[in-house]
CSV table of C-alpha atoms and ligand atoms in Angstrom, one decimal:
chain,number,residue,atom,x,y,z
P,1,UNK,CA,33.9,12.5,-2.2
P,2,UNK,CA,31.4,10.6,-4.8
P,3,UNK,CA,28.7,9.0,-2.2
P,4,UNK,CA,28.6,5.2,-3.5
P,5,UNK,CA,25.1,3.9,-3.7
P,6,UNK,CA,23.9,0.2,-3.1
P,7,UNK,CA,20.7,-0.7,-4.8
P,8,UNK,CA,19.0,-4.0,-4.0
P,9,UNK,CA,16.1,-4.3,-6.8
P,10,UNK,CA,17.9,-2.5,-9.4
P,11,UNK,CA,16.2,-4.6,-12.3
P,12,UNK,CA,12.5,-3.6,-11.3
P,13,UNK,CA,10.8,-0.7,-12.0
P,14,UNK,CA,11.8,1.7,-9.1
P,15,UNK,CA,15.4,0.7,-9.2
P,16,UNK,CA,15.7,1.3,-12.7
P,17,UNK,CA,14.2,5.1,-12.2
P,18,UNK,CA,16.2,5.7,-9.1
P,19,UNK,CA,19.5,4.7,-10.6
P,20,UNK,CA,19.1,7.3,-13.4
P,21,UNK,CA,18.1,9.6,-10.6
P,22,UNK,CA,21.4,9.2,-8.3
P,23,UNK,CA,23.3,8.9,-11.4
P,24,UNK,CA,22.5,12.2,-12.4
P,25,UNK,CA,23.4,13.6,-9.0
P,26,UNK,CA,26.6,12.3,-9.1
P,27,UNK,CA,26.3,9.1,-7.3
P,28,UNK,CA,28.4,5.8,-8.4
P,29,UNK,CA,25.4,3.7,-8.3
P,30,UNK,CA,26.0,-0.8,-7.3
P,31,UNK,CA,23.3,-3.0,-8.0
P,32,UNK,CA,22.2,-6.3,-6.7
P,33,UNK,CA,20.9,-8.8,-9.2
P,34,UNK,CA,20.4,-12.4,-9.4
P,35,UNK,CA,23.0,-14.3,-10.7
P,36,UNK,CA,20.8,-15.5,-14.2
P,37,UNK,CA,20.2,-11.9,-14.9
P,38,UNK,CA,23.7,-11.6,-15.5
P,39,UNK,CA,23.6,-15.2,-17.6
P,40,UNK,CA,21.1,-13.2,-19.8
P,41,UNK,CA,21.4,-9.4,-19.7
P,42,UNK,CA,19.5,-8.6,-22.6
P,43,UNK,CA,16.5,-10.5,-21.7
P,44,UNK,CA,16.3,-9.6,-17.7
P,45,UNK,CA,17.6,-6.4,-17.4
P,46,UNK,CA,15.7,-4.2,-19.9
P,47,UNK,CA,15.2,-1.8,-17.4
P,48,UNK,CA,18.8,-1.0,-17.1
P,49,UNK,CA,20.1,-1.8,-20.1
P,50,UNK,CA,21.0,2.0,-21.0
P,51,UNK,CA,22.9,2.2,-17.9
P,52,UNK,CA,25.0,-1.0,-17.9
P,53,UNK,CA,28.5,1.1,-19.1
P,54,UNK,CA,27.3,3.3,-15.9
P,55,UNK,CA,26.5,1.2,-13.1
P,56,UNK,CA,28.4,-1.8,-11.0
P,57,UNK,CA,26.2,-5.0,-10.8
P,58,UNK,CA,26.9,-7.6,-8.2
P,59,UNK,CA,25.5,-11.3,-8.0
P,60,UNK,CA,23.4,-11.8,-4.9
P,61,UNK,CA,19.6,-13.1,-3.9
P,62,UNK,CA,17.1,-12.2,-0.6
P,63,UNK,CA,17.3,-15.9,-0.3
P,64,UNK,CA,21.4,-15.4,0.5
P,65,UNK,CA,23.0,-14.0,3.4
P,66,UNK,CA,26.1,-15.3,1.8
P,67,UNK,CA,26.1,-13.6,-1.1
P,68,UNK,CA,24.6,-10.4,0.5
P,69,UNK,CA,27.2,-10.2,3.2
P,70,UNK,CA,29.8,-10.8,0.2
P,71,UNK,CA,28.6,-7.3,-2.2
P,72,UNK,CA,28.5,-5.7,1.0
P,73,UNK,CA,32.2,-6.8,1.8
P,74,UNK,CA,33.4,-5.2,-1.1
P,75,UNK,CA,32.8,-1.3,-0.9
P,76,UNK,CA,32.0,1.4,1.6
P,77,UNK,CA,28.5,2.5,0.3
P,78,UNK,CA,27.4,5.5,2.2
P,79,UNK,CA,23.6,4.8,0.7
P,80,UNK,CA,21.8,1.5,1.0
P,81,UNK,CA,18.1,1.1,-0.9
P,82,UNK,CA,16.5,-1.8,-0.4
P,83,UNK,CA,13.9,-2.2,-3.1
P,84,UNK,CA,14.0,-6.3,-3.7
P,85,UNK,CA,11.4,-8.3,-3.0
P,86,UNK,CA,8.3,-10.6,-4.5
P,87,UNK,CA,6.5,-7.4,-4.9
P,88,UNK,CA,3.2,-8.6,-6.6
P,89,UNK,CA,0.1,-8.9,-3.6
P,90,UNK,CA,-1.9,-11.6,-5.9
P,91,UNK,CA,1.6,-14.2,-5.9
P,92,UNK,CA,1.5,-13.6,-2.1
P,93,UNK,CA,-1.9,-15.4,-1.7
P,94,UNK,CA,-0.5,-18.0,-4.7
P,95,UNK,CA,2.5,-19.1,-2.2
P,96,UNK,CA,2.8,-16.7,0.7
P,97,UNK,CA,5.5,-18.9,1.9
P,98,UNK,CA,8.1,-17.8,-0.4
P,99,UNK,CA,7.1,-14.3,-0.6
P,100,UNK,CA,7.1,-14.2,2.9
P,101,UNK,CA,10.5,-16.1,3.5
P,102,UNK,CA,12.1,-13.8,0.6
P,103,UNK,CA,10.7,-10.1,2.1
P,104,UNK,CA,11.1,-10.7,5.5
P,105,UNK,CA,14.3,-13.2,5.6
P,106,UNK,CA,15.6,-10.5,2.7
P,107,UNK,CA,15.5,-7.6,4.7
P,108,UNK,CA,16.6,-9.1,7.8
P,109,UNK,CA,19.3,-10.4,5.9
P,110,UNK,CA,20.7,-7.0,4.3
P,111,UNK,CA,20.5,-5.0,7.6
P,112,UNK,CA,22.4,-7.5,9.7
P,113,UNK,CA,25.1,-7.2,6.8
P,114,UNK,CA,25.3,-3.7,7.2
P,115,UNK,CA,25.1,-3.9,10.8
P,116,UNK,CA,28.2,-6.2,11.0
P,117,UNK,CA,30.2,-4.2,7.6
P,118,UNK,CA,28.2,-0.4,7.5
P,119,UNK,CA,26.7,0.5,10.5
P,120,UNK,CA,27.3,3.6,9.0
P,121,UNK,CA,25.8,3.0,5.6
P,122,UNK,CA,22.1,4.8,5.6
P,123,UNK,CA,19.4,2.3,5.0
P,124,UNK,CA,16.3,2.8,3.0
P,125,UNK,CA,13.2,-0.2,3.3
P,126,UNK,CA,10.7,0.0,0.7
P,127,UNK,CA,7.8,0.1,2.8
P,128,UNK,CA,4.0,-0.2,1.4
P,129,UNK,CA,0.6,1.2,1.9
P,130,UNK,CA,-0.6,-2.6,1.4
P,131,UNK,CA,0.6,-2.3,5.2
P,132,UNK,CA,-2.1,-0.3,5.5
P,133,UNK,CA,-4.4,-2.8,4.1
P,134,UNK,CA,-8.0,-2.6,5.6
P,135,UNK,CA,-7.9,0.9,6.5
P,136,UNK,CA,-8.5,2.4,9.9
P,137,UNK,CA,-8.3,6.4,8.7
P,138,UNK,CA,-8.9,8.1,5.8
P,139,UNK,CA,-6.6,9.2,3.9
P,140,UNK,CA,-3.1,7.4,6.0
P,141,UNK,CA,-0.4,8.6,7.2
P,142,UNK,CA,2.6,7.6,9.4
P,143,UNK,CA,0.5,7.1,12.6
P,144,UNK,CA,-2.3,5.0,10.8
P,145,UNK,CA,-2.2,2.0,12.4
P,146,UNK,CA,-1.5,-1.4,9.8
P,147,UNK,CA,-4.1,-3.6,8.9
P,148,UNK,CA,-2.4,-5.9,6.4
P,149,UNK,CA,-4.4,-8.1,4.2
P,150,UNK,CA,-2.3,-10.0,2.1
P,151,UNK,CA,1.2,-12.5,3.1
P,152,UNK,CA,2.5,-9.6,1.2
P,153,UNK,CA,1.4,-7.1,3.2
P,154,UNK,CA,2.6,-9.3,6.1
P,155,UNK,CA,6.1,-9.1,4.9
P,156,UNK,CA,6.1,-5.9,5.1
P,157,UNK,CA,4.6,-4.9,8.1
P,158,UNK,CA,7.6,-7.3,9.0
P,159,UNK,CA,10.3,-5.4,7.3
P,160,UNK,CA,8.6,-2.3,8.6
P,161,UNK,CA,9.0,-2.8,12.3
P,162,UNK,CA,12.7,-4.5,11.2
P,163,UNK,CA,14.3,-1.6,10.2
P,164,UNK,CA,12.7,0.3,13.2
P,165,UNK,CA,14.3,-2.1,15.5
P,166,UNK,CA,17.9,-1.6,14.0
P,167,UNK,CA,17.4,2.0,14.0
P,168,UNK,CA,16.2,1.6,17.8
P,169,UNK,CA,18.6,-1.1,19.0
P,170,UNK,CA,21.6,-0.2,17.4
P,171,UNK,CA,21.3,3.2,16.5
P,172,UNK,CA,21.8,2.5,12.9
P,173,UNK,CA,20.2,5.2,10.2
P,174,UNK,CA,17.4,2.9,9.2
P,175,UNK,CA,13.8,4.2,7.6
P,176,UNK,CA,11.4,3.0,5.8
P,177,UNK,CA,9.0,4.8,3.1
P,178,UNK,CA,5.5,4.1,3.1
P,179,UNK,CA,4.9,4.4,-0.4
P,180,UNK,CA,1.4,4.1,-2.1
P,181,UNK,CA,1.3,2.9,-5.7
P,182,UNK,CA,3.6,4.2,-8.0
P,183,UNK,CA,3.7,3.5,-11.8
P,184,UNK,CA,5.0,4.2,-15.0
P,185,UNK,CA,5.9,2.7,-18.6
P,186,UNK,CA,8.6,0.1,-16.8
P,187,UNK,CA,6.0,-1.4,-14.6
P,188,UNK,CA,5.4,-5.1,-15.0
P,189,UNK,CA,3.0,-6.4,-17.1
P,190,UNK,CA,0.7,-8.2,-14.0
P,191,UNK,CA,0.0,-5.2,-12.3
P,192,UNK,CA,-3.2,-3.4,-13.4
P,193,UNK,CA,-2.3,-0.4,-14.8
P,194,UNK,CA,0.1,-1.9,-17.0
P,195,UNK,CA,-2.3,-5.1,-17.8
P,196,UNK,CA,-4.4,-2.2,-19.0
P,197,UNK,CA,-2.3,0.0,-21.0
P,198,UNK,CA,-0.4,-2.6,-22.7
P,199,UNK,CA,-3.9,-4.3,-23.8
P,200,UNK,CA,-5.3,-1.2,-24.9
P,201,UNK,CA,-2.3,-1.2,-27.2
P,202,UNK,CA,-2.5,-4.4,-28.3
P,203,UNK,CA,-6.6,-4.1,-28.9
P,204,UNK,CA,-5.8,-1.1,-30.6
P,205,UNK,CA,-3.6,-2.8,-33.3
P,206,UNK,CA,-5.8,-6.0,-33.3
P,207,UNK,CA,-3.4,-8.2,-31.6
P,208,UNK,CA,-6.0,-8.8,-28.5
P,209,UNK,CA,-9.7,-8.6,-28.8
P,210,UNK,CA,-10.6,-8.0,-25.1
P,211,UNK,CA,-9.4,-7.1,-21.4
P,212,UNK,CA,-10.1,-9.2,-18.7
P,213,UNK,CA,-9.6,-8.1,-14.9
P,214,UNK,CA,-10.8,-8.1,-11.2
P,215,UNK,CA,-12.6,-5.8,-9.2
P,216,UNK,CA,-13.1,-2.9,-11.4
P,217,UNK,CA,-14.0,-1.1,-8.3
P,218,UNK,CA,-10.8,-1.2,-6.2
P,219,UNK,CA,-9.6,2.4,-5.6
P,220,UNK,CA,-6.1,3.5,-5.1
P,221,UNK,CA,-3.7,6.4,-5.0
P,222,UNK,CA,-2.0,6.1,-8.5
P,223,UNK,CA,1.6,8.4,-8.8
P,224,UNK,CA,4.7,8.0,-11.0
P,225,UNK,CA,7.4,6.1,-9.9
P,226,UNK,CA,10.0,8.9,-11.2
P,227,UNK,CA,8.1,11.3,-9.0
P,228,UNK,CA,8.3,8.4,-6.0
P,229,UNK,CA,12.3,7.7,-6.4
P,230,UNK,CA,13.1,11.1,-5.9
P,231,UNK,CA,11.5,11.3,-2.4
P,232,UNK,CA,13.6,7.9,-1.4
P,233,UNK,CA,16.7,9.6,-2.0
P,234,UNK,CA,15.6,12.8,0.0
P,235,UNK,CA,15.0,10.8,2.9
P,236,UNK,CA,18.2,9.6,3.3
P,237,UNK,CA,19.3,12.9,2.9
P,238,UNK,CA,17.4,14.1,6.5
P,239,UNK,CA,19.4,14.6,9.5
P,240,UNK,CA,17.4,12.4,11.8
P,241,UNK,CA,16.3,9.2,10.4
P,242,UNK,CA,11.9,8.8,10.4
P,243,UNK,CA,9.5,7.1,8.0
P,244,UNK,CA,8.0,9.0,5.1
P,245,UNK,CA,4.7,8.0,3.6
P,246,UNK,CA,5.0,9.1,-0.5
P,247,UNK,CA,1.9,9.6,-2.1
P,248,UNK,CA,-0.3,12.2,-4.3
P,249,UNK,CA,-3.6,12.0,-2.0
P,250,UNK,CA,-5.8,11.6,-5.4
P,251,UNK,CA,-7.5,8.2,-5.0
P,252,UNK,CA,-9.1,6.8,-8.5
P,253,UNK,CA,-10.8,3.3,-9.6
P,254,UNK,CA,-9.7,0.5,-11.6
P,255,UNK,CA,-12.7,1.4,-13.8
P,256,UNK,CA,-11.6,5.0,-14.0
P,257,UNK,CA,-8.5,4.1,-15.3
P,258,UNK,CA,-9.3,1.8,-17.6
P,259,UNK,CA,-11.7,4.5,-19.2
P,260,UNK,CA,-9.7,7.0,-19.1
P,261,UNK,CA,-6.6,4.4,-20.9
P,262,UNK,CA,-9.2,3.1,-23.5
P,263,UNK,CA,-9.8,7.0,-24.1
P,264,UNK,CA,-6.4,8.1,-24.8
P,265,UNK,CA,-6.5,5.4,-27.9
P,266,UNK,CA,-9.5,6.6,-28.8
P,267,UNK,CA,-11.7,3.8,-27.6
P,268,UNK,CA,-14.8,3.0,-25.4
P,269,UNK,CA,-13.8,0.7,-22.0
P,270,UNK,CA,-17.0,-0.3,-22.0
P,271,UNK,CA,-16.5,-2.4,-25.3
P,272,UNK,CA,-13.6,-4.3,-24.3
P,273,UNK,CA,-13.5,-5.3,-20.3
P,274,UNK,CA,-14.6,-8.1,-19.3
P,275,UNK,CA,-15.0,-9.3,-15.8
P,276,UNK,CA,-13.4,-12.9,-14.6
P,277,UNK,CA,-13.8,-13.9,-11.2
P,278,UNK,CA,-10.0,-15.6,-11.2
P,279,UNK,CA,-8.6,-11.7,-10.9
P,280,UNK,CA,-10.4,-11.3,-7.6
P,281,UNK,CA,-8.2,-11.6,-3.9
P,282,UNK,CA,-9.4,-13.7,-1.3
P,283,UNK,CA,-9.1,-10.7,0.4
P,284,UNK,CA,-8.9,-7.1,-1.1
P,285,UNK,CA,-7.7,-3.7,0.0
P,286,UNK,CA,-10.5,-1.6,-1.2
P,287,UNK,CA,-9.4,1.9,-0.7
P,288,UNK,CA,-5.9,3.3,-0.8
P,289,UNK,CA,-5.3,7.3,-0.3
P,290,UNK,CA,-2.3,8.8,1.5
P,291,UNK,CA,-1.2,11.9,3.5
P,292,UNK,CA,2.2,13.0,2.1
P,293,UNK,CA,2.1,16.7,4.1
P,294,UNK,CA,5.1,15.1,6.4
P,295,UNK,CA,7.5,14.5,2.9
P,296,UNK,CA,5.7,17.8,1.4
P,297,UNK,CA,6.7,19.6,4.9
P,298,UNK,CA,10.3,18.1,5.9
P,299,UNK,CA,11.4,16.8,2.3
P,300,UNK,CA,10.1,19.8,-0.1
P,301,UNK,CA,8.6,17.0,-1.8
P,302,UNK,CA,5.7,16.8,-4.3
P,303,UNK,CA,4.7,15.0,-7.4
P,304,UNK,CA,4.7,16.4,-10.6
P,305,UNK,CA,2.7,13.9,-12.5
P,306,UNK,CA,-1.0,14.2,-12.6
P,307,UNK,CA,-3.1,10.8,-12.7
P,308,UNK,CA,-4.1,11.9,-16.6
P,309,UNK,CA,-0.7,12.7,-17.7
P,310,UNK,CA,0.4,9.0,-15.9
P,311,UNK,CA,-2.2,7.3,-18.1
P,312,UNK,CA,-1.4,9.1,-21.1
P,313,UNK,CA,2.7,8.8,-20.7
P,314,UNK,CA,1.7,5.0,-20.0
P,315,UNK,CA,-0.7,4.4,-23.3
P,316,UNK,CA,1.5,6.4,-25.8
P,317,UNK,CA,4.5,4.4,-24.6
P,318,UNK,CA,2.3,0.6,-25.1
P,319,UNK,CA,1.2,2.2,-28.0
P,320,UNK,CA,4.5,2.8,-29.7
P,321,UNK,CA,5.9,0.1,-28.7
P,322,UNK,CA,3.1,-2.0,-29.8
P,323,UNK,CA,3.7,-0.1,-33.4
P,324,UNK,CA,7.6,-1.3,-33.3
P,325,UNK,CA,6.7,-4.9,-32.8
P,326,UNK,CA,4.2,-4.6,-35.9
P,327,UNK,CA,6.2,-2.9,-38.1
P,328,UNK,CA,9.3,-5.3,-36.8
P,329,UNK,CA,7.3,-8.2,-38.3
P,330,UNK,CA,8.2,-9.8,-41.7
W,1,NAP,P1,9.7,-4.8,-9.2
W,1,NAP,O1,9.2,-3.8,-10.4
W,1,NAP,O2,8.6,-5.9,-8.7
W,1,NAP,O3,10.8,-5.3,-9.1
W,1,NAP,C1,11.5,-6.4,-8.0
W,1,NAP,C2,13.1,-6.5,-8.1
W,1,NAP,O4,13.3,-7.5,-6.7
W,1,NAP,C3,13.4,-6.7,-9.3
W,1,NAP,O5,14.5,-6.0,-9.5
W,1,NAP,C4,13.7,-8.0,-9.2
W,1,NAP,O6,15.1,-8.6,-9.8
W,1,NAP,C5,14.2,-8.2,-7.5
W,1,NAP,N1,14.1,-9.4,-6.8
W,1,NAP,C6,12.7,-9.9,-6.3
W,1,NAP,N2,13.3,-11.3,-6.1
W,1,NAP,C7,14.4,-11.1,-5.4
W,1,NAP,C8,15.4,-12.6,-5.1
W,1,NAP,N3,14.6,-13.3,-4.5
W,1,NAP,N4,16.7,-12.1,-4.6
W,1,NAP,C9,17.3,-11.0,-5.4
W,1,NAP,N5,16.3,-10.0,-6.3
W,1,NAP,C10,15.2,-10.3,-5.9
W,1,NAP,O7,9.2,-3.9,-8.1
W,1,NAP,P2,9.2,-2.0,-7.9
W,1,NAP,O8,7.4,-1.7,-8.1
W,1,NAP,O9,10.3,-2.0,-8.7
W,1,NAP,O10,9.0,-2.1,-6.6
W,1,NAP,C11,10.0,-1.7,-5.6
W,1,NAP,C12,10.1,-2.2,-4.6
W,1,NAP,O11,9.2,-1.4,-3.6
W,1,NAP,C13,9.5,-3.6,-3.9
W,1,NAP,O12,9.6,-4.0,-2.7
W,1,NAP,C14,7.8,-3.2,-3.6
W,1,NAP,O13,7.4,-4.4,-2.8
W,1,NAP,C15,8.1,-2.0,-3.6
W,1,NAP,N6,7.1,-1.1,-3.3
W,1,NAP,C16,6.5,-1.2,-4.5
W,1,NAP,C17,5.4,-0.1,-4.9
W,1,NAP,C18,4.7,0.3,-6.2
W,1,NAP,O14,3.6,0.9,-6.2
W,1,NAP,N7,5.7,0.3,-6.9
W,1,NAP,C19,4.8,0.6,-3.8
W,1,NAP,C20,5.2,0.5,-2.8
W,1,NAP,C21,6.2,-0.6,-2.4
W,1,NAP,P3,14.6,-9.5,-10.9
W,1,NAP,O15,14.3,-8.8,-11.8
W,1,NAP,O16,15.8,-10.7,-10.8
W,1,NAP,O17,13.1,-10.4,-10.8
W,2,GDD,N1,-2.8,-6.9,-10.8
W,2,GDD,C1,-4.2,-7.2,-11.0
W,2,GDD,N2,-5.2,-7.3,-12.5
W,2,GDD,N3,-4.9,-6.3,-10.0
W,2,GDD,C2,-6.4,-6.1,-10.8
W,2,GDD,C3,-7.2,-6.8,-11.8
W,2,GDD,C4,-6.4,-7.7,-12.7
W,2,GDD,O1,-6.6,-8.1,-13.3
W,2,GDD,N4,-8.2,-6.5,-11.5
W,2,GDD,C5,-8.3,-5.5,-10.8
W,2,GDD,N5,-7.5,-5.5,-10.0
W,2,GDD,C6,-7.4,-4.6,-9.1
W,2,GDD,C7,-6.7,-5.7,-7.6
W,2,GDD,O2,-7.4,-6.4,-6.9
W,2,GDD,C8,-6.0,-4.4,-7.1
W,2,GDD,O3,-7.1,-3.9,-6.0
W,2,GDD,C9,-5.9,-2.9,-8.0
W,2,GDD,O4,-6.1,-3.7,-9.0
W,2,GDD,C10,-4.2,-3.1,-7.8
W,2,GDD,O5,-3.5,-4.1,-8.1
W,2,GDD,P1,-2.0,-4.4,-8.4
W,2,GDD,O6,-1.8,-3.2,-9.9
W,2,GDD,O7,-1.5,-5.5,-8.7
W,2,GDD,O8,-1.1,-3.5,-7.4
W,2,GDD,P2,-1.5,-3.6,-5.6
W,2,GDD,O9,-1.7,-2.3,-5.0
W,2,GDD,O10,-1.8,-4.8,-5.4
W,2,GDD,O11,0.1,-3.5,-5.3
W,2,GDD,C11,1.4,-2.8,-5.8
W,2,GDD,O12,1.0,-1.5,-5.3
W,2,GDD,C12,1.5,-1.6,-3.2
W,2,GDD,C13,1.5,-0.1,-3.3
W,2,GDD,O13,0.0,-0.2,-2.6
W,2,GDD,C14,2.6,-3.6,-5.6
W,2,GDD,O14,3.3,-2.6,-6.2
W,2,GDD,C15,2.9,-3.7,-4.5
W,2,GDD,O15,4.1,-4.2,-4.5
W,2,GDD,C16,2.6,-2.0,-3.8
W,2,GDD,O16,3.5,-2.6,-2.6
């Protein structure tokens, strides 16, 4: 029997890699997308444009329980990967209300609709290392207490507890992946890694002269999204639902990322990076580094990308794209 998977947030970075991965495993892949995406697929579904004839898209938004209920009523899904969210931490400080409403209610709607219509469907919640925030221990593992530092982090803690509650209260196969930062050439431009690599490329081709950043000393455990989506799938194949930390176990500063990314293009970051207070956050998460021993042991999961390979791939992809844009200009 071909398994049916539903991915919310299929147009995002992780959704696109996960859709590819599940198609490769022989799944029938369905995705929830906002109505506007269907109106302008060229512009709004760029990350999955190469998959459009292999997947089924359904209009729905996290703000509308009725739309989610309708999608879930359409097919007997075996697995549901709930990735859709307002995922940018800085934006959650700018508009905490909408981030909380979208992320918390959206997760609640997904769980409620599944309980009502597909109680046997396995459910993955996209938890985050932002839940550890002001970290209580180093490295962070599944048992580390949460201390979120942003409305985004708080919304993810709520989603995590909702997921646990549906597992315990209704016996559903629901779990959370607690994923540390993961990146790649499809990363949104507002996140620091892509902001750096895309600006490096623009500087290299004379389209920009500087890169304005906030806190260069923040440290993150950066992996590659292609590695991390494999873990999402493995989690839902377990006999019993259980939460997992997914991380590389290495930590690097934003400054180190800059140094490596500029060097990849033959540039010295100190000549181009300028500090701009406006990119500082009201409350920062200074250090994240995860301990994924449980996933390594029980899921037999491990990352394949090194930090250096991740930075290289992102810079090279952005250099190529910038060059193509230049060549396309009349
Ligand atoms: P992303 O690139 O920002 O993608 C977010 C997805 O959510 C997009 O498909 C977006 O659709 C959709 N979405 C946002 N608001 C929506 C709404 N109101 N209704 C319906 N869809 C909505 O994020 P990502 O990096 O792939 O991350 C996937 C998930 O993992 C997110 O929940 C994120 O919080 C979580 N996470 C990410 C990381 C990481 O480092 N990447 C780490 C831990 C956890 P549009 O295309 O229409 O905007
Ligand atoms: N975005 C951004 N822009 N971040 C900057 C900048 C800048 O100009 N300058 C410094 N930073 C620092 C931020 O202060 C933060 O400490 C770090 O770079 C990483 O920021 P982001 O790339 O925006 O990611 P994030 O760690 O806040 O959140 C991402 O990872 C989480 C998992 O830990 C997102 O993908 C979240 O959705 C995810 O849950």
